[in-house]
XYZ file of C-alpha atoms in Angstrom:
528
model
C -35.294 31.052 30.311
C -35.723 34.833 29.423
C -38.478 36.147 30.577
C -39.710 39.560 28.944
C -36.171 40.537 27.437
C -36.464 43.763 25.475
C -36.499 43.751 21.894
C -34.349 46.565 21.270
C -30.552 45.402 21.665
C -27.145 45.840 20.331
C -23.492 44.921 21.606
C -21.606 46.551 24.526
C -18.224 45.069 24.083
C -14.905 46.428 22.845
C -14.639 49.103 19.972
C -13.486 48.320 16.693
C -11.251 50.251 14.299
C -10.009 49.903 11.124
C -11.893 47.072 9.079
C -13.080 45.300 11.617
C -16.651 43.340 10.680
C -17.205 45.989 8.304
C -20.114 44.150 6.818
C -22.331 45.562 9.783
C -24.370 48.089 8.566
C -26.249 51.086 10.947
C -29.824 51.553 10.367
C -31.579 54.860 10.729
C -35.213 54.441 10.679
C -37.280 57.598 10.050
C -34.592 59.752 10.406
C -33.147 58.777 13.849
C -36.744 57.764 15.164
C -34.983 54.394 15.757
C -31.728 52.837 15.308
C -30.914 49.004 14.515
C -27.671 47.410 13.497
C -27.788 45.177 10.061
C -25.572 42.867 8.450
C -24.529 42.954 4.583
C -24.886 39.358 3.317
C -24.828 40.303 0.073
C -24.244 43.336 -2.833
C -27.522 44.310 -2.456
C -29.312 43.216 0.674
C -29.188 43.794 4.892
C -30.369 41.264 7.259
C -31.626 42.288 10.650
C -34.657 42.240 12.333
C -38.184 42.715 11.598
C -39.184 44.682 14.722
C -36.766 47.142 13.868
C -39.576 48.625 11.326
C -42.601 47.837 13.442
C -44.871 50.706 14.889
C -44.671 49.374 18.576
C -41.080 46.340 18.985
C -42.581 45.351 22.058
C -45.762 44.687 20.771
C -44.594 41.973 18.226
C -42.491 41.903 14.668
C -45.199 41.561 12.365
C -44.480 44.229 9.421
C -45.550 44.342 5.763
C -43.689 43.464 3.136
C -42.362 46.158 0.665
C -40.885 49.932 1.107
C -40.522 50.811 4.427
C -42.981 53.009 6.543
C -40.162 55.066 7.338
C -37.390 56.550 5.585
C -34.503 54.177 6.049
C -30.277 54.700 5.247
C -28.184 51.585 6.078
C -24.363 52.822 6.112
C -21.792 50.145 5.923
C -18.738 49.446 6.849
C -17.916 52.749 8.760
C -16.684 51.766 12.242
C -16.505 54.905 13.538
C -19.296 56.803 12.776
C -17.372 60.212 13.153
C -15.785 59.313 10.017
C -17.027 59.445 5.963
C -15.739 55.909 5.855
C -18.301 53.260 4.367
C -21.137 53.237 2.094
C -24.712 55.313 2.734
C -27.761 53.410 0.596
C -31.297 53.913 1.442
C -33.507 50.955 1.854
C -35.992 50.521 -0.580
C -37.760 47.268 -0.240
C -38.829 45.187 2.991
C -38.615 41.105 2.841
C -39.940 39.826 6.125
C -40.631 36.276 8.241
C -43.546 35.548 9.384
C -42.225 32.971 11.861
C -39.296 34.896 13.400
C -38.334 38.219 14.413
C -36.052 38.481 10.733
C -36.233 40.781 7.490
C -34.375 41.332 4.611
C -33.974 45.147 3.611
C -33.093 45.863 0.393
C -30.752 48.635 -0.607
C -31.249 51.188 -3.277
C -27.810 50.056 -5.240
C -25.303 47.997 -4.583
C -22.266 48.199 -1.826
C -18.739 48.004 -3.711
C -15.685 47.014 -1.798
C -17.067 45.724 1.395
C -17.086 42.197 2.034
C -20.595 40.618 2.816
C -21.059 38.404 5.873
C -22.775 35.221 4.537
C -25.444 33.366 6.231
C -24.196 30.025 7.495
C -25.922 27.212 6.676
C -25.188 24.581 10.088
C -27.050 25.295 13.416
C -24.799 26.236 16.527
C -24.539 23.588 19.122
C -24.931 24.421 22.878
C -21.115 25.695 24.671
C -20.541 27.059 20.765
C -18.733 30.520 21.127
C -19.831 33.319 18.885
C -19.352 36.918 18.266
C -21.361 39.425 17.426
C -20.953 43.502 16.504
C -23.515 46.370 16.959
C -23.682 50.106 17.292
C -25.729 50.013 20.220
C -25.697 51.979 23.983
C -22.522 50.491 25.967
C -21.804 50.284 29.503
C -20.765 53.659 29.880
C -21.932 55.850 26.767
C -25.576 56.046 26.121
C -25.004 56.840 22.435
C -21.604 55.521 21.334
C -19.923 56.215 18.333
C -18.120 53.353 17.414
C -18.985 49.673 16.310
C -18.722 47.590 19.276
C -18.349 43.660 18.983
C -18.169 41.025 21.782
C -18.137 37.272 22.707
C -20.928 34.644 22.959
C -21.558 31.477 24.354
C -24.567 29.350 23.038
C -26.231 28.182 26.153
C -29.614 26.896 24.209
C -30.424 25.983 20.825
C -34.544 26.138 19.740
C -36.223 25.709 16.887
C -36.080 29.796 15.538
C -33.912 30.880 18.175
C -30.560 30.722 19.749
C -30.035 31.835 23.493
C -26.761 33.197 24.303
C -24.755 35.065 26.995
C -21.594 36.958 27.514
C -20.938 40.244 26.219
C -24.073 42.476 27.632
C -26.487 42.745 24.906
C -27.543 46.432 25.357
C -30.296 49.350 24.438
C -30.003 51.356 21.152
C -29.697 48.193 18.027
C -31.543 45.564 17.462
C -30.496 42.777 14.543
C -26.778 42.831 15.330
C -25.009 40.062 13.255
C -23.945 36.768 15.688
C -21.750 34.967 13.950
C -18.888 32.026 13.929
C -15.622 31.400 11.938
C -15.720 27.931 10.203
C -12.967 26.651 8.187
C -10.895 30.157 8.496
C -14.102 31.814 7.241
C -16.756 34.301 9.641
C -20.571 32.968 8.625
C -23.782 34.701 10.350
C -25.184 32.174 12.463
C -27.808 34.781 14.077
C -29.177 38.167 14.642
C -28.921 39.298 17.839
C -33.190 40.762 18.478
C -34.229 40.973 22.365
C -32.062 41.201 25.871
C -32.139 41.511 29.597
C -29.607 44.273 29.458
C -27.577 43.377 32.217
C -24.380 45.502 32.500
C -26.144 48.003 30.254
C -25.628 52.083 30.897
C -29.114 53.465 32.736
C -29.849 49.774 33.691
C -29.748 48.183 37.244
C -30.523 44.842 35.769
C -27.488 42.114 36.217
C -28.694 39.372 33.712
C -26.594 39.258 30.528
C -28.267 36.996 28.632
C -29.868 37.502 25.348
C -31.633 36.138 22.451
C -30.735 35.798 18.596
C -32.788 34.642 15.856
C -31.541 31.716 13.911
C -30.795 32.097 10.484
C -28.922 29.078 9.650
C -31.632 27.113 8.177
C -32.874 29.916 5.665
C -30.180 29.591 2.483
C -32.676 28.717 0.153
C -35.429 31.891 1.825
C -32.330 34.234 1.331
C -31.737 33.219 -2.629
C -35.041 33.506 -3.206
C -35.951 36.076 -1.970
C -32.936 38.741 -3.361
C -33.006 36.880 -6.935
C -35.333 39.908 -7.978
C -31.888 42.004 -7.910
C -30.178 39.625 -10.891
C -28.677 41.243 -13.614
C -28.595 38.677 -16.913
C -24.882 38.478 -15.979
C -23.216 36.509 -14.033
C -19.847 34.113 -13.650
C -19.411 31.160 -13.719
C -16.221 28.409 -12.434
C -14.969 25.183 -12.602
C -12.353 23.814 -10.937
C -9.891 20.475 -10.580
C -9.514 18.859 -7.265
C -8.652 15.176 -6.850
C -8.907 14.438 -10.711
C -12.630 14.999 -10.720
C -13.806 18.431 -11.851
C -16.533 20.631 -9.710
C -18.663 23.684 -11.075
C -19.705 26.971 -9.500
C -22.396 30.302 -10.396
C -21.504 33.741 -8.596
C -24.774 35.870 -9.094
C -24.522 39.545 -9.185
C -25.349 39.523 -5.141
C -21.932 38.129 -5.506
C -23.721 34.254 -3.915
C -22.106 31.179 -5.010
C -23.878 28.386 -5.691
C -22.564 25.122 -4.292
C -20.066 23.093 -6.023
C -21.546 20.684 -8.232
C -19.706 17.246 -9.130
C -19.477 17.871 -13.272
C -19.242 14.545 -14.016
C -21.917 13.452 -12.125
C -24.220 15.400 -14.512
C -22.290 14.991 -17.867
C -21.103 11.735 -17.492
C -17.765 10.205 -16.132
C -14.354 10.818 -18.728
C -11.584 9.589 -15.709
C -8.910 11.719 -14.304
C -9.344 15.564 -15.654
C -5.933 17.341 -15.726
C -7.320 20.403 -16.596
C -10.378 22.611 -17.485
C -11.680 25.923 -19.265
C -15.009 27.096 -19.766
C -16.759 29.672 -22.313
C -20.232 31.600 -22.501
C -21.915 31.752 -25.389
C -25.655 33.607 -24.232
C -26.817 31.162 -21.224
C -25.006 28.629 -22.507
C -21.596 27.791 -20.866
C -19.209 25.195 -22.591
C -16.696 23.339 -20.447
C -13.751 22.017 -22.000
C -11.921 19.003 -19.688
C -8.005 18.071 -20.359
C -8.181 14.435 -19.447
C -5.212 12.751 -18.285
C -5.531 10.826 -21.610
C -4.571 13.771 -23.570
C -7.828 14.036 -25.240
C -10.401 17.178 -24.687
C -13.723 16.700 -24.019
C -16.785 19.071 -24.386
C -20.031 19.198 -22.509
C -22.193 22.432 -21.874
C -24.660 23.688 -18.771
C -27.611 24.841 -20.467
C -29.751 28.217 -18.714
C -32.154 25.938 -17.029
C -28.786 24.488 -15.232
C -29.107 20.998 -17.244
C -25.752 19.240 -18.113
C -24.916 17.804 -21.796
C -22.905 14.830 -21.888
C -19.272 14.860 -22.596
C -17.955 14.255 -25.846
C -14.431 13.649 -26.784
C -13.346 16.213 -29.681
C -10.744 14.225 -31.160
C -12.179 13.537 -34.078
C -13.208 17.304 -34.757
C -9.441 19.002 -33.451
C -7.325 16.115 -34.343
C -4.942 14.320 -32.210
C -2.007 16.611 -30.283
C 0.579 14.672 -28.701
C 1.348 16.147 -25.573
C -1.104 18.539 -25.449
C -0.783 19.700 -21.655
C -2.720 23.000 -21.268
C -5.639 24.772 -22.965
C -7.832 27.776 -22.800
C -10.710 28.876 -24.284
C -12.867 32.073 -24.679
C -16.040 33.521 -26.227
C -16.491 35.220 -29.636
C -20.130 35.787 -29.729
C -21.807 33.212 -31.024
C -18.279 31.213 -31.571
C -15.562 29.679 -29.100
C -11.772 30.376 -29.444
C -9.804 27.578 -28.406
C -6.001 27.591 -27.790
C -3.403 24.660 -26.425
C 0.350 23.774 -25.907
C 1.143 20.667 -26.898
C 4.535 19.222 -28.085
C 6.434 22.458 -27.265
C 3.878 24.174 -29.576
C 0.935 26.568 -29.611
C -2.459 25.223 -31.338
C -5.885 27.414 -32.136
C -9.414 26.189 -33.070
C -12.784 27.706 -33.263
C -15.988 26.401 -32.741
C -18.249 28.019 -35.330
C -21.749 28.892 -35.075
C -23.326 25.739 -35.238
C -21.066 23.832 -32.856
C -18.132 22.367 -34.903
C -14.676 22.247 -34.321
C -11.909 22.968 -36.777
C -8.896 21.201 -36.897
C -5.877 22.357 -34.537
C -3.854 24.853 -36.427
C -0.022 25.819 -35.428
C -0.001 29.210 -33.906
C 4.149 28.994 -33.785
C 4.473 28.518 -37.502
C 2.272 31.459 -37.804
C 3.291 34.195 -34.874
C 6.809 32.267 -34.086
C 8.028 29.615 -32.369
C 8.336 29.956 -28.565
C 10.807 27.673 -26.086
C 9.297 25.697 -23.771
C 5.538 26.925 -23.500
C 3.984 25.923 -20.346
C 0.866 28.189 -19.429
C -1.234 29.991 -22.115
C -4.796 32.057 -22.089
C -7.087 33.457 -24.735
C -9.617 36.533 -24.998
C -11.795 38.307 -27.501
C -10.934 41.703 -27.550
C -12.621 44.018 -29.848
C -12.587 41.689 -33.298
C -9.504 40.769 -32.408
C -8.037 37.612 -30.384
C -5.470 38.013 -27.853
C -3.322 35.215 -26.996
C -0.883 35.173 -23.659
C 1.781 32.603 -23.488
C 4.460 31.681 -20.392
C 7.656 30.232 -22.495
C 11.525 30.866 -22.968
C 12.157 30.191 -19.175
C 9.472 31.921 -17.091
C 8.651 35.020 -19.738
C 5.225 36.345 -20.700
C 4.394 36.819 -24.295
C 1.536 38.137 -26.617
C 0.259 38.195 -29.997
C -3.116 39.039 -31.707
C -5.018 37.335 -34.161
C -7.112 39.848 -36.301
C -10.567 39.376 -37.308
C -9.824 37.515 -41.059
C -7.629 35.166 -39.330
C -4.234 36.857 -39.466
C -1.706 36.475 -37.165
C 0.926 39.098 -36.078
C 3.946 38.340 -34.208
C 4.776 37.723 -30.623
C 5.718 40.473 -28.253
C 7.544 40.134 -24.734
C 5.325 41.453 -21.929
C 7.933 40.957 -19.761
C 10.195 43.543 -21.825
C 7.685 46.415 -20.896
C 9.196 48.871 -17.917
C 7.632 47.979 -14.735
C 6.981 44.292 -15.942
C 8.094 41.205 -13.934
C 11.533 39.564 -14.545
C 9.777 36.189 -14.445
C 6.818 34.475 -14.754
C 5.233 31.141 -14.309
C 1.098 32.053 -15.350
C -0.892 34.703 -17.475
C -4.617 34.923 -17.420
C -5.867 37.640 -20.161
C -9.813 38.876 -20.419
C -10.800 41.488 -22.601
C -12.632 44.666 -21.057
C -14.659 47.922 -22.627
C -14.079 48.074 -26.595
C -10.910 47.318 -27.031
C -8.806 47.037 -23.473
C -7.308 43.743 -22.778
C -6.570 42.856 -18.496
C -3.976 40.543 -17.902
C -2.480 38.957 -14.871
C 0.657 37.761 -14.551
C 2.108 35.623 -11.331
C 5.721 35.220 -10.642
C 7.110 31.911 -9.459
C 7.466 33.432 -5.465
C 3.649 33.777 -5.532
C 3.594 37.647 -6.626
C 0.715 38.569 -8.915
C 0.987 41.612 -11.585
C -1.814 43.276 -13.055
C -1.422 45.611 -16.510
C -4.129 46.293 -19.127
C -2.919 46.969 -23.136
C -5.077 50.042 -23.814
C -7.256 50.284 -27.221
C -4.135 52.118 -28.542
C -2.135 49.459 -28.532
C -0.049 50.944 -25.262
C 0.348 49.143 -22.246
C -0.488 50.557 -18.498
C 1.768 50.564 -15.317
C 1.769 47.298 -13.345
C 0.006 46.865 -10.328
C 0.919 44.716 -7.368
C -2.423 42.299 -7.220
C -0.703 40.027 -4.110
C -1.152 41.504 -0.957
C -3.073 44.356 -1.021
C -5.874 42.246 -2.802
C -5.285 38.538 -2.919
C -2.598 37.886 -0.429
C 1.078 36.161 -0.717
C 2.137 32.403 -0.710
C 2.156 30.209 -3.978
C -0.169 30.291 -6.681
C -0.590 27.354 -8.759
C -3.679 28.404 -11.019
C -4.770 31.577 -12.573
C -7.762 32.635 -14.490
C -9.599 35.777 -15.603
C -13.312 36.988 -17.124
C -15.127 39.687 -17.925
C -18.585 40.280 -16.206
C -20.850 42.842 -17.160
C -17.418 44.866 -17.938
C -15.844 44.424 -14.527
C -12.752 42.479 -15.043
C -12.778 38.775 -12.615
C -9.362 37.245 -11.469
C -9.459 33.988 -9.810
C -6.682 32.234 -8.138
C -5.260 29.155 -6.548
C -3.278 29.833 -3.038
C -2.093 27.798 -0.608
C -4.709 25.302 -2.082
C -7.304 27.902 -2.041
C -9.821 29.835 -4.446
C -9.485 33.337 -4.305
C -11.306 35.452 -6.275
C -11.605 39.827 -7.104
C -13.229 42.060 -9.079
C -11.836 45.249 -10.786
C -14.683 47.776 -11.120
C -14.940 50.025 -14.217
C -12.884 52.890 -11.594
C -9.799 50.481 -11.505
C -10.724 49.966 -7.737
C -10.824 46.247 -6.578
C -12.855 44.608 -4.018
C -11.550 42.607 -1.290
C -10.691 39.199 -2.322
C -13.317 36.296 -1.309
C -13.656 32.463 -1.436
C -16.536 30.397 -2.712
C -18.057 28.488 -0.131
C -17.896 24.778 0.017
C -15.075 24.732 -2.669
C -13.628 21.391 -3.262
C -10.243 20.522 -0.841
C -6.996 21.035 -2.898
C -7.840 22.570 -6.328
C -5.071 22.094 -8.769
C -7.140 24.105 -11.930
C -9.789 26.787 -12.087
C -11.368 28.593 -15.274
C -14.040 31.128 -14.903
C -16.299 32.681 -17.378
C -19.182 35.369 -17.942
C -22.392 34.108 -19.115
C -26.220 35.472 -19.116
C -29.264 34.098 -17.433
């Protein structure tokens, strides 16, 4: 057991560079009167500990709730403090436990491109090795200036706390992130809050071991408590995996929720093919492809309530063949497109929930070889339709607001463009800019937007700078709160970006507890 550990305590391992575990933020508490180490776990909010804001640590970790007592900055993701590297926000809000040494610290806006560190939601077990990162004193510098991160082993598991040893746990930052890597992904297990200092500079103590709050069982404490930073929008996803078809919410703290069986809720339709899904205010429609051919509607309503599936067939008519479909939002009506017979079909959904019949978008706009993937966004008034056809070529038309159709135009023509391509995924952003994504057959993945003018941007390589390389078998793409969404299917994973309003993107992440082996994803915006 620890006796009387001190509750001031960072990490003395190695130094990190580069990007290393830059979700660990440095606290400075009344202007350098202390210093605590923090760990983004989401756009908005820092976990550490509580006693980093109390008047005397060793005294206890009791603290009020709300705005700190002292003037607080968290900066984030700067490794080496000697650099401008990183985010500086200043912490406006205090959420603390009363039963462990554990607070949430809200920032003043939200962190962009810096991946959080989500909390875990299964306890260590005793022998489990950890790691952990903090800025605090080392073994040989009393006020380092680089993140430091070592290794942990799990040598007793209590109720609230973990006790661990390894790495010396030293002076300068208490609630320094502990965490694991499950299933190729790091989770915070723990924060790091009291020490024997062993192997610390200025310390003739030899005991290494420390303590770390648990913070495994406190999902539902953490989405409580940070829903206060929602903005009405948010996305939402479903996805295909083994036939059956599973449903997602990212929040503007960039959570997911878990995946939820669909049909489970909204009643069983057998083997789903494929799926799209629409927002219409905090309504979201899902459209299922089932391997019968037919297309089947049912909608989450805001309080998170399922409608049953219905089959639409008598609404859109039958479509022999009909093999892929997409769907979008047009205020208060739905846009619906699908390839079917070598063909391209469009429907609407007016205002009070009807389907029209399938009309033929090739006898209007052309006929195309060979269609095989195909998306749909409002833009403006206007609807923009993307089509893969003609072996592996990328191809667009609009459809005005009376109804009109104009005529298809190669994207894969424009300089810069791709030779080939085997998906598009289009999604309307600002006025009148549409965002596509294109993904060649080898797995590469093309971003260009068509400005309002009717001219199209320079492509951008989307692979592996943002969403890394291998084959991609899915595609999709939203708007949310104007910040353009791209979602992907890799190596039978979900990845997923955002493109700010800057044209910067943020570091590609993947929902949590996704389903194994996702053959189809559609994401959409939709309001609380």
């Amino acid at each position: 057991m620890l006796a009387t550990p001190d509750p001031a305590s960072a990490l003395a391992g190695s130094p990190e560079t580069g990007n290393s575990y830059t979700f660990t933020a440095k606290l400075a508490i009344g202007d350098e009167f202390r210093s605590c180490t923090g760990t983004l776990i989401n756009a908005q909010w820092v976990l550490t500990a509580s006693s980093c804001f109390a008047d005397d640590p060793a005294a206890g970790y009791t603290i009020a709730a709300g705005k700190p007592k002292w003037k607080t900055t968290a900066t984030v993701g700067r490794t080496d403090l000697a650099t401008t590297t990183g985010q500086v926000r200043e912490v406006v809000e205090l959420v603390p436990r009363t039963d462990r040494d554990l607070v949430l610290a809200k920032l003043a806006t939200p962190v962009r491109g810096i991946t959080p560190l989500r909390v875990g939601s299964t306890s260590p077990a005793v022998n489990d090795q950890l790691k952990g990162a903090g800025y605090g004193r080392t073994k040989d510098t009393w006020v380092p200036g680089r993140l430091h991160a070592g290794d942990f082993t799990v040598n007793q598991v209590d109720t609230n706390r973990l006790q661990i040893d390894g790495t010396p746990v030293c002076k300068g930052d208490t609630g320094a992130p502990v965490f694991r890597e499950k299933n190729g992904v790091l989770e915070l297990a723990a924060v790091a809050t009291a020490s024997w200092q062993g192997g610390c500079l200025g310390t003739s103590e030899t005991r290494t071991g420390a303590v770390a709050t648990r913070v495994d069982d406190l999902g539902t404490w953490v989405r409580q408590s940070t829903a206060s930073t929602l903005t009405p929008w948010r996305l939402q996803m479903v996805t295909v995996a083994g036939k059956d078809l599973y449903h997602s919410v990212r929040d503007s703290n960039w959570d997911w929720t878990a995946f939820g069986a669909v049909e489970q809720a909204a009643g069983g339709i057998g083997d789903v093919e494929q799926a799209a899904e629409a927002g219409i205010s905090g309504t979201n429609t899902v459209l299922a492809l089932g391997a019968d051919g037919v297309v089947y509607e049912t909608k989450r309503n805001p309080n998170g309530a399922w409608v049953p599936f219905r089959p639409l067939t008598s609404e859109l008519g039958s479509l022999a063949g009909l093999k892929k479909i997409s769907v979008t939002s047009m205020g208060s009506t739905l846009g619906l497109v699908g390839i079917g017979g070598g063909r391209v079909y469009h429907s609407v959904r007016d205002a009070s929930g009807k389907w029209i019949k399938w009309g033929d978008v090739s006898a209007a706009a052309g006929n195309l070889t060979n269609p095989t993937d195909i998306t749909i966004t409002k833009v403006g008034d206007a609807t923009h339709v993307g089509v893969v056809a003609n072996s592996n070529k990328a191809y667009h038309v609009v459809r005005d607001s009376l109804g009109n159709w104009g005529s298809w135009g190669e994207i894969t023509k424009i300089t810069g463009a791709p030779t080939s391509v085997s998906a598009v995924a289009f999604s309307g952003t600002g006025a009148d800019d549409l965002q596509a994504v294109l993904v060649e057959p080898n797995g590469g993945l093309r971003h260009v937007a068509r400005l309002s003018n009717g001219n199209w941007t320079a492509f951008g390589d989307l692979a592996g700078p943002v969403l890394g390389t291998g084959p991609v078998t899915a595609v999709s793409a939203a708007t949310v709160d104007n910040e353009f969404h791209t979602a992907i299917i890799r190596n039978g994973t979900i990845k997923h970006t955002v493109r700010h309003v800057d044209g910067t993107w943020e570091p590609a992440d993947t929902p949590p507890g996704a389903p194994a082996d996702p053959t189809s994803l559609g994401i959409t915006a939709s309001r609380n």
